[in-house]
XYZ file of C-alpha atoms in Angstrom:
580
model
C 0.000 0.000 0.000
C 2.896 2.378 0.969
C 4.335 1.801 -2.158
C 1.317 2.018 -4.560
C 1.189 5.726 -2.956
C 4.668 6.666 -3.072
C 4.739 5.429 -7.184
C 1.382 7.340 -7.597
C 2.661 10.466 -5.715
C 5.705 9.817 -8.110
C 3.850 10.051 -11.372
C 1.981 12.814 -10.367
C 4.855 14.840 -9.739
C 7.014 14.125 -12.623
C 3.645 14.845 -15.099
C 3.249 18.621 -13.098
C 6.879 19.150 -13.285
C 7.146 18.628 -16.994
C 4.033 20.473 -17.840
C 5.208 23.240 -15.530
C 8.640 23.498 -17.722
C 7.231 22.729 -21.109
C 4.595 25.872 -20.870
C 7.295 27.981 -19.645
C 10.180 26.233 -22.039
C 6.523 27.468 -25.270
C 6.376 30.939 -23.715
C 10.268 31.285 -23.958
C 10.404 29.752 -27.075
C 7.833 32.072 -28.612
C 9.739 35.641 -27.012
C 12.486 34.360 -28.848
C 11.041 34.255 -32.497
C 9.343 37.462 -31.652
C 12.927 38.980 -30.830
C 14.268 37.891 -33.862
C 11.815 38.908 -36.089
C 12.399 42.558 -34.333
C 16.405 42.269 -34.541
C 15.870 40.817 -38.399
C 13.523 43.571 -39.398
C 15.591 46.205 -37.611
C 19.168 44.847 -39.512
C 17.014 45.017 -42.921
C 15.957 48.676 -42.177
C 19.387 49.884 -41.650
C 20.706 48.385 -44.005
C 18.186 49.750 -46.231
C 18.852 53.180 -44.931
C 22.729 52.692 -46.179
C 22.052 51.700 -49.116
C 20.002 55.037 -50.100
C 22.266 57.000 -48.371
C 24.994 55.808 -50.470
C 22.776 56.359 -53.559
C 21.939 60.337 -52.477
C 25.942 60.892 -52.701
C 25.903 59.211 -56.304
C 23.372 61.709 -57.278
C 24.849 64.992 -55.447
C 27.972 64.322 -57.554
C 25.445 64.114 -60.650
C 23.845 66.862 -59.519
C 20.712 65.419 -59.748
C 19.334 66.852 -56.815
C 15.262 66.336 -57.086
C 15.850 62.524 -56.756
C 18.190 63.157 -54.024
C 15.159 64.959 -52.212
C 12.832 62.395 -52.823
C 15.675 59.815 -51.480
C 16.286 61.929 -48.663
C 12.032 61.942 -48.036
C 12.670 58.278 -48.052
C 15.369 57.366 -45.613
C 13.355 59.888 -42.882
C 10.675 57.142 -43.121
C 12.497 54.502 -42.999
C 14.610 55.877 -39.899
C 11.093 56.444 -38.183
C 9.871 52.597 -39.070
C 13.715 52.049 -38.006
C 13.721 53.801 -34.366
C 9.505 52.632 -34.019
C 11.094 48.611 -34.398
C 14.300 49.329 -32.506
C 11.306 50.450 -29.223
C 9.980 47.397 -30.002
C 12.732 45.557 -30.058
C 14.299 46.953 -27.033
C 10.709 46.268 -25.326
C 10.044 42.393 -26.429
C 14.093 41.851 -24.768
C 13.205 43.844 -21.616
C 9.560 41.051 -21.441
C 12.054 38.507 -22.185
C 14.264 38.976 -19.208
C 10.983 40.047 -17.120
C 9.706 36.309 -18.124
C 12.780 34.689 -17.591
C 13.249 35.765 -14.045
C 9.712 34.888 -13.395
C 10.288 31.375 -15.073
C 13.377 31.240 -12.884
C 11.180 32.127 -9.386
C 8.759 29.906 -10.314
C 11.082 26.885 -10.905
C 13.230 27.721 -7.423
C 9.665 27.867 -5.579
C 8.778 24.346 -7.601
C 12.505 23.003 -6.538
C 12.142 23.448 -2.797
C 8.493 22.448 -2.998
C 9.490 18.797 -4.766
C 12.588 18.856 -2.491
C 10.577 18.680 0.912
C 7.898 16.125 -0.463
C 10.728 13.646 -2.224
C 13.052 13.675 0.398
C 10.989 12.231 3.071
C 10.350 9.943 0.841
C 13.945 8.652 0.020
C 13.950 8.434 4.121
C 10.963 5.784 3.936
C 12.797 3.938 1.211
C 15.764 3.485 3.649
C 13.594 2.584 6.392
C 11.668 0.382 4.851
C 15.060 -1.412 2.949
C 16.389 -2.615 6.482
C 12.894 -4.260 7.060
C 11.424 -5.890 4.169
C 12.937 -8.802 2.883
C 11.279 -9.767 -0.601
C 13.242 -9.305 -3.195
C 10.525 -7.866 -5.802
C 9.188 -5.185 -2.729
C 13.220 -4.715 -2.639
C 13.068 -3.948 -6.612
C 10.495 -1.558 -5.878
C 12.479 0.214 -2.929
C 14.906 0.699 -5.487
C 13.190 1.823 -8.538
C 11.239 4.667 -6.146
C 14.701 5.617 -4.977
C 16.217 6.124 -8.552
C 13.391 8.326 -9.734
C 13.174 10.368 -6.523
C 16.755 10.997 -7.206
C 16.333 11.517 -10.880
C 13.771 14.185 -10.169
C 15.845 15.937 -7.525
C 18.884 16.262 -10.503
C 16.200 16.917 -12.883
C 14.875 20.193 -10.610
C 18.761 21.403 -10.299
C 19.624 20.959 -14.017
C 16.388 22.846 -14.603
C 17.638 25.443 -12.036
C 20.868 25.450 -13.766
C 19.204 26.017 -17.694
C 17.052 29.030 -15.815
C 19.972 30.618 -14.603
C 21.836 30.346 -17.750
C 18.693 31.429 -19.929
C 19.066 34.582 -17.253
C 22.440 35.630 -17.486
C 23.115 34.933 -14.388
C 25.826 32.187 -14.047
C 29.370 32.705 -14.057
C 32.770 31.395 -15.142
C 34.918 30.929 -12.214
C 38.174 30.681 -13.909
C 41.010 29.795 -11.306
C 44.792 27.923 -11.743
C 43.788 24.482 -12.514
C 46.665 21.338 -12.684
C 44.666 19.982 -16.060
C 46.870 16.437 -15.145
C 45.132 16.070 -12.199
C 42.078 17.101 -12.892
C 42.158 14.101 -15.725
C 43.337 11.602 -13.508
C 40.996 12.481 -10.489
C 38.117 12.122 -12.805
C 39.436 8.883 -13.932
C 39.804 7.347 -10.802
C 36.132 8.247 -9.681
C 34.445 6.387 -12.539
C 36.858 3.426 -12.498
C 34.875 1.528 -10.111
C 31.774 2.294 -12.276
C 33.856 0.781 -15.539
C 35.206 -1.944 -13.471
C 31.588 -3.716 -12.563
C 30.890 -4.137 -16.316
C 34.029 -5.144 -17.187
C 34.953 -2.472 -19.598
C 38.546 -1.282 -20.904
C 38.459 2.020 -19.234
C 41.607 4.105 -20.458
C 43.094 8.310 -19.798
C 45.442 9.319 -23.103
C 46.813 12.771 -22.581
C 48.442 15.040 -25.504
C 52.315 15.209 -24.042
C 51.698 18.872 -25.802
C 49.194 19.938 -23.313
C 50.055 22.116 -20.546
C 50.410 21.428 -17.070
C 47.981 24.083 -15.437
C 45.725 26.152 -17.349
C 43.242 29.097 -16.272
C 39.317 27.523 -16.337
C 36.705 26.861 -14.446
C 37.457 23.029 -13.168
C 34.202 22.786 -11.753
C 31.794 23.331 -15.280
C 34.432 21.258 -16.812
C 33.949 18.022 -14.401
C 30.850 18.766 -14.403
C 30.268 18.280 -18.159
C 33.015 14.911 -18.040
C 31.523 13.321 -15.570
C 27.980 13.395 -17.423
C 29.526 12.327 -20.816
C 31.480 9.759 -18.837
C 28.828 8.304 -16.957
C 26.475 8.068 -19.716
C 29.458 6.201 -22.188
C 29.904 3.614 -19.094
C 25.802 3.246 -18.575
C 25.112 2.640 -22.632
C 28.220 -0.039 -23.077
C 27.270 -2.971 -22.409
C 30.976 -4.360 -22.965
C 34.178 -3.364 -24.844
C 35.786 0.040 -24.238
C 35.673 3.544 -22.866
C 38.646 6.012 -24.156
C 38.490 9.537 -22.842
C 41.045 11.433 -24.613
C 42.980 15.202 -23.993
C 43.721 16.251 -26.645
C 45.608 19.929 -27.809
C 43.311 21.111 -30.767
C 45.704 24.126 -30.847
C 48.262 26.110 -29.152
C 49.251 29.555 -29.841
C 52.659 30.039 -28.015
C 52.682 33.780 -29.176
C 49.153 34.812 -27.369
C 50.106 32.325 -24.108
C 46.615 29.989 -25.047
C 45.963 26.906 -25.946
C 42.692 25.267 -27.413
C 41.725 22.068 -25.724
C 39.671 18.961 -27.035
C 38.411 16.052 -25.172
C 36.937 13.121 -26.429
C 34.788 10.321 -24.850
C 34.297 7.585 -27.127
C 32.417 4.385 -26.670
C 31.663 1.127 -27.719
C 28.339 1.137 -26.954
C 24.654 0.924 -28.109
C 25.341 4.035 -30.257
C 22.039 6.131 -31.386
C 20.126 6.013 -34.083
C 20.341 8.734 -36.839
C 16.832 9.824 -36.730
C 16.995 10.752 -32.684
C 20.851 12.576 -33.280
C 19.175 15.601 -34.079
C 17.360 15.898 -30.837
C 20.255 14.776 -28.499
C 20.692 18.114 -27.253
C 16.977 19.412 -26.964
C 15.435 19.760 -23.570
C 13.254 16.245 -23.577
C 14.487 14.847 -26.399
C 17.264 12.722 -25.665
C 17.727 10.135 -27.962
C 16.163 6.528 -26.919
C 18.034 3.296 -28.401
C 16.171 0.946 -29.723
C 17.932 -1.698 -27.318
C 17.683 0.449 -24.377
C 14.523 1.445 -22.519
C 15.810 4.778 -21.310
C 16.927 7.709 -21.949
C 20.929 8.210 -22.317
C 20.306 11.380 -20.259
C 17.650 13.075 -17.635
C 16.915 14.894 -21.007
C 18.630 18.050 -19.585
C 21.599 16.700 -19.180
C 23.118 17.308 -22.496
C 21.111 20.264 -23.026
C 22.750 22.026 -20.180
C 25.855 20.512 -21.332
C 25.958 22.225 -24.403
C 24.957 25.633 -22.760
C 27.270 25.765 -20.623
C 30.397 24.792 -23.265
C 29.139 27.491 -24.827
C 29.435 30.144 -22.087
C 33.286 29.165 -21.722
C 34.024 29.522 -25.460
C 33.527 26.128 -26.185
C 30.772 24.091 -27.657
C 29.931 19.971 -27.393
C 29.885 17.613 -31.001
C 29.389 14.037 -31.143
C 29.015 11.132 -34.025
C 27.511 7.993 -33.611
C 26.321 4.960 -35.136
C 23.896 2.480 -34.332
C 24.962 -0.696 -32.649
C 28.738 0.425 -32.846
C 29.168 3.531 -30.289
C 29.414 6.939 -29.668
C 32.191 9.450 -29.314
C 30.965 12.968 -27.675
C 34.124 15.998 -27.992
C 34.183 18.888 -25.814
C 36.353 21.514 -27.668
C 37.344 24.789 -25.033
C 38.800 27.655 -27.119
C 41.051 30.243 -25.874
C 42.142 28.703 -22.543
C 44.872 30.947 -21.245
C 48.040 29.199 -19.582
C 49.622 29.713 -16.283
C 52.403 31.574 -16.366
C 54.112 31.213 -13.288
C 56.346 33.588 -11.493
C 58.587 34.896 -8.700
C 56.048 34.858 -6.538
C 54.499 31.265 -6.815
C 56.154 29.201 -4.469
C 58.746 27.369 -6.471
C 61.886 25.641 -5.719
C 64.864 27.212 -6.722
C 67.640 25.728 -5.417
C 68.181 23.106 -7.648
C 68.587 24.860 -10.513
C 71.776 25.273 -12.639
C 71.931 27.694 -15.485
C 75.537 25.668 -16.530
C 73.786 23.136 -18.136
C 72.175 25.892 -20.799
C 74.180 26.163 -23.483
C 77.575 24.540 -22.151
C 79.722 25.234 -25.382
C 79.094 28.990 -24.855
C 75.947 31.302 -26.158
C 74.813 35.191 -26.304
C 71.248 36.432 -25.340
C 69.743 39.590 -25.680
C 67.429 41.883 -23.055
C 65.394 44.618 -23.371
C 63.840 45.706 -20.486
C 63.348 49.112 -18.703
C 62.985 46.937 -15.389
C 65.874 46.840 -13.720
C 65.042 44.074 -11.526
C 64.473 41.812 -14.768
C 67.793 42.876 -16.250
C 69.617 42.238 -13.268
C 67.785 39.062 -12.249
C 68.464 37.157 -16.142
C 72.582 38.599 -15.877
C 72.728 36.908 -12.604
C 70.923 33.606 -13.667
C 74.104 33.676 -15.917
C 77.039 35.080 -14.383
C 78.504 31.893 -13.737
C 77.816 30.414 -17.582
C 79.114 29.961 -21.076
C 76.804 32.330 -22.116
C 77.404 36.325 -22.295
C 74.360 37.981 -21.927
C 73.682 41.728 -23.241
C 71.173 43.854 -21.107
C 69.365 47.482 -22.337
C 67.010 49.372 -21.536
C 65.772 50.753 -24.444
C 65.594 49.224 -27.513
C 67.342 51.709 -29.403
C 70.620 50.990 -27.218
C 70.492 47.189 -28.849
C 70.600 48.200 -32.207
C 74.372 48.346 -32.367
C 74.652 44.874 -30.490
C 72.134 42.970 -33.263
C 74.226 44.258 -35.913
C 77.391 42.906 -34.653
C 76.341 39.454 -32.760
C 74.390 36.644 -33.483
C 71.351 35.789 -30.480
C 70.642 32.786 -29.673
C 67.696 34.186 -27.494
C 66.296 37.554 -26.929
C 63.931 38.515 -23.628
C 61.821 41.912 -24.254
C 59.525 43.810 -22.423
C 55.699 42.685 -23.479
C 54.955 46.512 -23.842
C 58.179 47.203 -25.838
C 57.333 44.657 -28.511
C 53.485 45.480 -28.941
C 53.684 49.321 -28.601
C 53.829 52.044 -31.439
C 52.204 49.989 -33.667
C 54.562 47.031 -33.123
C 57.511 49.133 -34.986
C 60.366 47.392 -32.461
C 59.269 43.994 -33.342
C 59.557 44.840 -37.056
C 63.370 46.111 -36.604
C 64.256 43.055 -34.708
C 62.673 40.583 -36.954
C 65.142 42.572 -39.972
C 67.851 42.195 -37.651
C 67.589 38.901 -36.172
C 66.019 35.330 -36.292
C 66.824 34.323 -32.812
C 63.633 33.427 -31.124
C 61.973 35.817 -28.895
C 60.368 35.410 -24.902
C 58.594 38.282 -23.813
C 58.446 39.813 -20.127
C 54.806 41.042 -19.310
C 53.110 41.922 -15.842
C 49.702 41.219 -17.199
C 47.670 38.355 -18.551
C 48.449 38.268 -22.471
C 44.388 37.136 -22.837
C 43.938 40.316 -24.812
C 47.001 41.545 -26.173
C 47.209 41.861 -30.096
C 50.280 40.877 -31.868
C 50.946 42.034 -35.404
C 52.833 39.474 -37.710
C 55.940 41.021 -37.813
C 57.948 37.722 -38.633
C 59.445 37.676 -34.782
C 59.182 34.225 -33.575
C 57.809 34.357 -30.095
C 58.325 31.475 -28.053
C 57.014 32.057 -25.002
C 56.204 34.286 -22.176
C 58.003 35.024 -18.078
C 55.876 36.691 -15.761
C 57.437 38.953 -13.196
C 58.820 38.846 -10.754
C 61.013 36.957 -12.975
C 61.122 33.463 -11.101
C 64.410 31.778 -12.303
C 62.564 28.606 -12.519
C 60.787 29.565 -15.548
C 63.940 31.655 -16.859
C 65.705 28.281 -16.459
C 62.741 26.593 -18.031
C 62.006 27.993 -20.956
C 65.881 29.069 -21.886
C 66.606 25.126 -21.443
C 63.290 24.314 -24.016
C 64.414 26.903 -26.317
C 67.995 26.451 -26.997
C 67.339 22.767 -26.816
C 70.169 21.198 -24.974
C 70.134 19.210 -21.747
C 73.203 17.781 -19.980
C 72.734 15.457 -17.366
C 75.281 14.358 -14.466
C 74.419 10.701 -13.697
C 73.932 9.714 -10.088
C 73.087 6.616 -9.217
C 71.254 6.031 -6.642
C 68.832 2.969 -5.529
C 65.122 3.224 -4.270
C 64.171 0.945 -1.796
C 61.424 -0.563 -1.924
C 59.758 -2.176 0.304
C 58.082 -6.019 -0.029
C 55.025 -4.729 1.790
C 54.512 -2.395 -0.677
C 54.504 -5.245 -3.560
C 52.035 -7.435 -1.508
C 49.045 -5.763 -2.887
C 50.161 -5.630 -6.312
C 47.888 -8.306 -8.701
C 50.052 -11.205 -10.056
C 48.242 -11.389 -13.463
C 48.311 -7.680 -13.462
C 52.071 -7.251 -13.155
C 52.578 -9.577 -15.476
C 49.870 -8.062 -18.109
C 52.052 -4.730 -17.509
C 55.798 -6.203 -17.583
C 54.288 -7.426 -21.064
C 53.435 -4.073 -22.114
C 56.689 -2.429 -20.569
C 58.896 -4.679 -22.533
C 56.970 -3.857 -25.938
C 56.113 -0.347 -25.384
C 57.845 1.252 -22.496
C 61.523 -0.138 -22.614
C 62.457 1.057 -25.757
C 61.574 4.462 -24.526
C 63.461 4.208 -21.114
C 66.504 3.310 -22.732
C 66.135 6.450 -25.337
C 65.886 8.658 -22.387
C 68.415 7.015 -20.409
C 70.697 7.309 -23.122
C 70.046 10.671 -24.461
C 68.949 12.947 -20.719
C 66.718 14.643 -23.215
C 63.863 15.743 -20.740
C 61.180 15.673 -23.322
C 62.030 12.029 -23.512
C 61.881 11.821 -19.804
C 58.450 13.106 -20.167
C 56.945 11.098 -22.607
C 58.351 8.342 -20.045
C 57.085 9.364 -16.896
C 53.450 9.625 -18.976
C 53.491 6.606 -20.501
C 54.326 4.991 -17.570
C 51.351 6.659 -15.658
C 49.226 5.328 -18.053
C 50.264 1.796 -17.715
C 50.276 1.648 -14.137
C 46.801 3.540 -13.745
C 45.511 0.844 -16.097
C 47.003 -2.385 -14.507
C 46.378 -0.949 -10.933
C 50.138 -0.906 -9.815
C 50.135 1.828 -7.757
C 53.638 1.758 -6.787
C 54.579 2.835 -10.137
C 51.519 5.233 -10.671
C 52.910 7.072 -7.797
C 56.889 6.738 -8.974
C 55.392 8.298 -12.608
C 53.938 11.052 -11.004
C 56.973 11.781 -8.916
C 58.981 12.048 -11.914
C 57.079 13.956 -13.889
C 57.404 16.867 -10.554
C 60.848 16.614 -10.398
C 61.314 16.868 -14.798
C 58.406 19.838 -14.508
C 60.835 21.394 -11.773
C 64.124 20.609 -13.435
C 65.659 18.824 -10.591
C 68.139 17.312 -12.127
C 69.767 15.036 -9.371
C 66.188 13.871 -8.785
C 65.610 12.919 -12.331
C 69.255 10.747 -12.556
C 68.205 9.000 -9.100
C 64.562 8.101 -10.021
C 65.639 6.723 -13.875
C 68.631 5.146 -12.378
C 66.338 3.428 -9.739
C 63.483 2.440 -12.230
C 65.559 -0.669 -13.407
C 65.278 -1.825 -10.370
C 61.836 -1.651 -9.540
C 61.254 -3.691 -12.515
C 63.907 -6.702 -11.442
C 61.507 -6.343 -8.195
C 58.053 -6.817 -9.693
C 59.344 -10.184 -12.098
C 60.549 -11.532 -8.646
C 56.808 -11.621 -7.941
């Protein structure tokens, strides 16, 4: 009986709430066309208005000035049809926003009002789990709890679309580590791919930056829906989420990011992928009884891509999968500086440039000047500070750069014209010093090559950094030096798992171990420590997982003795885990 009227009260609820949203989601819709039948009529009128405007001068020069009258007689109608639709145009947006804050009260009033009636009633299901014992009245329990909490996330996605529809949601951009971010979200659905079985896999661009300025929160937000619904429509096979750098544009300090969730599931049919990102409309397979969202889910999705310069695509075919990309445009990169807490002490600006170099600054900043000739002092390479631009001229004409650092403001300003005489004078590649976020900042295409960006304070990290990527040339001192590890931390490694991933390291992994081994090239080192992450994410080894991650701190921070000691010790580990 109890649950006859909780299903009931169920039903009734869902049937208000979407007739509720669908009248509002009709009145919306309609405000809309209005508006753009206003903004298309008022575009046509002006552009009318130009167009006889530019035929009156035609005529003045002919001299035909009673057709210029009656032209003239013309356009002052059309600008008072033109100022008449603008009112009404400016009227039907101000009744748009009136009716979208209503819609908005109206669904916060509806949200707390199905809140305090469905949440008692996820209590009773609880209650009522830990004494009834049947398992079809169990079935029940559990289908009334699903759709209680599919109608709560229903409510706040609705919420969410309201706000959005408003104007009224934000992007909270912050310093995110994009690495971790990945790998966080990766770990919280394993368990999920893990019960079905499925090949659940992270592949990250070795191009993509380390931390990046978005908001981390609309992002996992997003991933975890697409994730969640490629895991809940694949049945078996594979789910490959993929980060991907669409584009990066060193000069303006951004990058363009893509990620991909592809599936090997149910797919959807081609008559539904037209409605996959319509409120209600999410497709329904014809093998599967429900819907691959709430049917707001990708909806709000999409909407909010959009407010962070991005937008979400996806192709699919029946029977054979899906793959859903989320492309962000425009996501500035962290530039780090004097100020971020960064260790120092390990770095060794010998190593740039051994055989002797010459690099060039221009900087009215003393500080900068002072802090790049000290990085140096004790190096092959001469370095040649000014402060204005004009005091460099002499030095470009008789030396060859290998580098030149310039003020941001030096480069851009007048029109670019110092950029210009530097790219006539030199091809060395150029790193600018800025104080501000280069989000905004125009750069003409003067030929310079600009390779990068230091933020000041000038933190000698990043000097050492990007000098090192530049000039391309790493020495490194071998150390060796053994890891111990522990046998308690082997205990709870999986035999058939290590031996799955010695496998893989011998046919994938070794051959890169030995290159960067051989060579000290850190990009090598990289691509090693990633890999490697990779593997031992996938065949649960977490020993390694956490060695990987190590390294890739210590080759981020250029801590060279820490680099030698970890890739000396790796060989080791390995002789370890086939003692298993």
């Amino acid at each position: 009986m109890i649950l006859n009227t909780l299903s009931i009260f169920l039903i009734v609820l869902i049937v208000f709430l979407l007739l509720g949203v669908l009248l509002l989601g009709i009145k919306n819709k309609k405000q809309k066309i209005e508006i753009k039948a206003f903004d298309e009529k008022v575009q046509r009128l002006s552009s009318e208005i130009q167009s006889n405007e530019k035929e009156i001068s035609e005529l003045r020069l002919k001299s035909n000035t009673s057709y210029a009258s009656s032209q003239i007689s013309k356009i002052e109608n059309l600008t008072s049809e033109l100022e008449k639709y603008k009112t009404y145009l400016e009227e039907e947006k101000i009744k748009s926003q009136e009716a979208k804050m209503k819609q908005y009260d109206f669904m916060s009033d509806v949200r707390e009002e199905v809140k305090s009636n469905v949440e008692p009633i996820l209590t009773f299901v609880d209650l009522l789990s830990v004494d009834i014992k049947e398992m079809n009245l169990l079935h029940y329990l559990k289908s009334i709890a699903r759709s209680s909490q599919k109608i709560l996330l229903f409510m706040d996605n609705t919420i969410e679309i309201a706000k959005l529809e408003l104007g009224s949601v934000e992007v909270q951009n912050r310093v995110v580590d994009i690495q971790n971010l990945f790998y966080t979200l990766i770990e919280e659905h394993q368990p999920s791919a893990d019960a079905k079985n499925l090949d659940f896999s992270l592949e990250i661009d070795e191009n993509m930056p380390n931390s990046l300025i978005m908001d981390d929160q609309k992002v996992k937000d997003i991933l975890n829906n697409l994730i969640e619904n490629a895991i809940k429509f694949t049945p078996e096979g594979y789910v490959k989420v993929k980060l991907m750098v669409n584009n990066l544009d060193t000069r303006k300090n951004e990058v363009d990011i893509l990620v991909s969730v592809e599936d090997s599931g149910v797919g959807i049919a081609r008559e539904n992928q037209n409605k996959i990102f319509e409120i209600f409309d999410a497709k329904e397979n014809a093998h599967v009884a429900e819907n691959r969202t709430s049917g707001l889910g990708l909806c709000l999705n999409k909407k909010i891509a959009k407010l962070m310069n991005g937008d979400i695509t996806f192709r699919s075919e029946l029977s054979k999968g899906s793959t859903f990309k989320l492309l962000l445009k425009g996501v500035e990169i962290v530039l780090y500086s004097a100020k971020d807490k960064i260790d120092e002490e390990n770095v060794n600006f010998s190593f740039i440039k051994p055989e002797g170099g010459k690099i060039m600054v221009i900087d009215e900043s003393l500080e900068d000047r002072n802090t790049i000739e000290q990085s140096f002092i004790q190096t092959a390479v001469k370095v040649f500070a000014y402060e204005h631009p004009r005091e460099a001229i002499v030095a470009f004409k008789e030396n060859k750069f290998d580098i030149v650092f310039i003020d941001l403001e030096v480069l851009v300003g007048d029109d670019s014209a110092v950029s210009k005489v530097i790219a006539k004078m030199s091809k060395a590649p150029v790193v600018t010093i800025t104080s501000r976020s280069l989000k905004n900042v125009e750069f003409i295409d003067s030929g310079v090559n600009v390779v990068g960006h230091l933020q000041r304070p000038i933190s000698k990290m990043e000097l050492f950094k990007i000098s090192i990527k530049t000039l391309n040339l790493m020495h490194l001192m071998s150390t060796p030096v053994n890891i111990n590890i522990k046998q308690s931390d082997l205990e709870s490694v999986d035999i058939k798992k290590s031996k799955e991933f010695l496998s893989v390291h011998y046919s994938e992994l070794e051959a890169i171990y030995q290159e960067a081994r051989s060579t000290n090239d850190l990009s090598v080192i990289q691509l090693f420590s990633e890999t490697l992450l990779k593997l031992a994410f996938k065949y649960k080894i977490k020993i390694f997982s956490d060695f990987a991650k190590e390294l890739l701190e210590h080759t981020e921070r250029f801590d060279i003795d820490s680099i030698n000691t970890m890739m000396e010790s790796y060989s080791g580990m390995i002789k370890k885990l086939e003692s298993l």
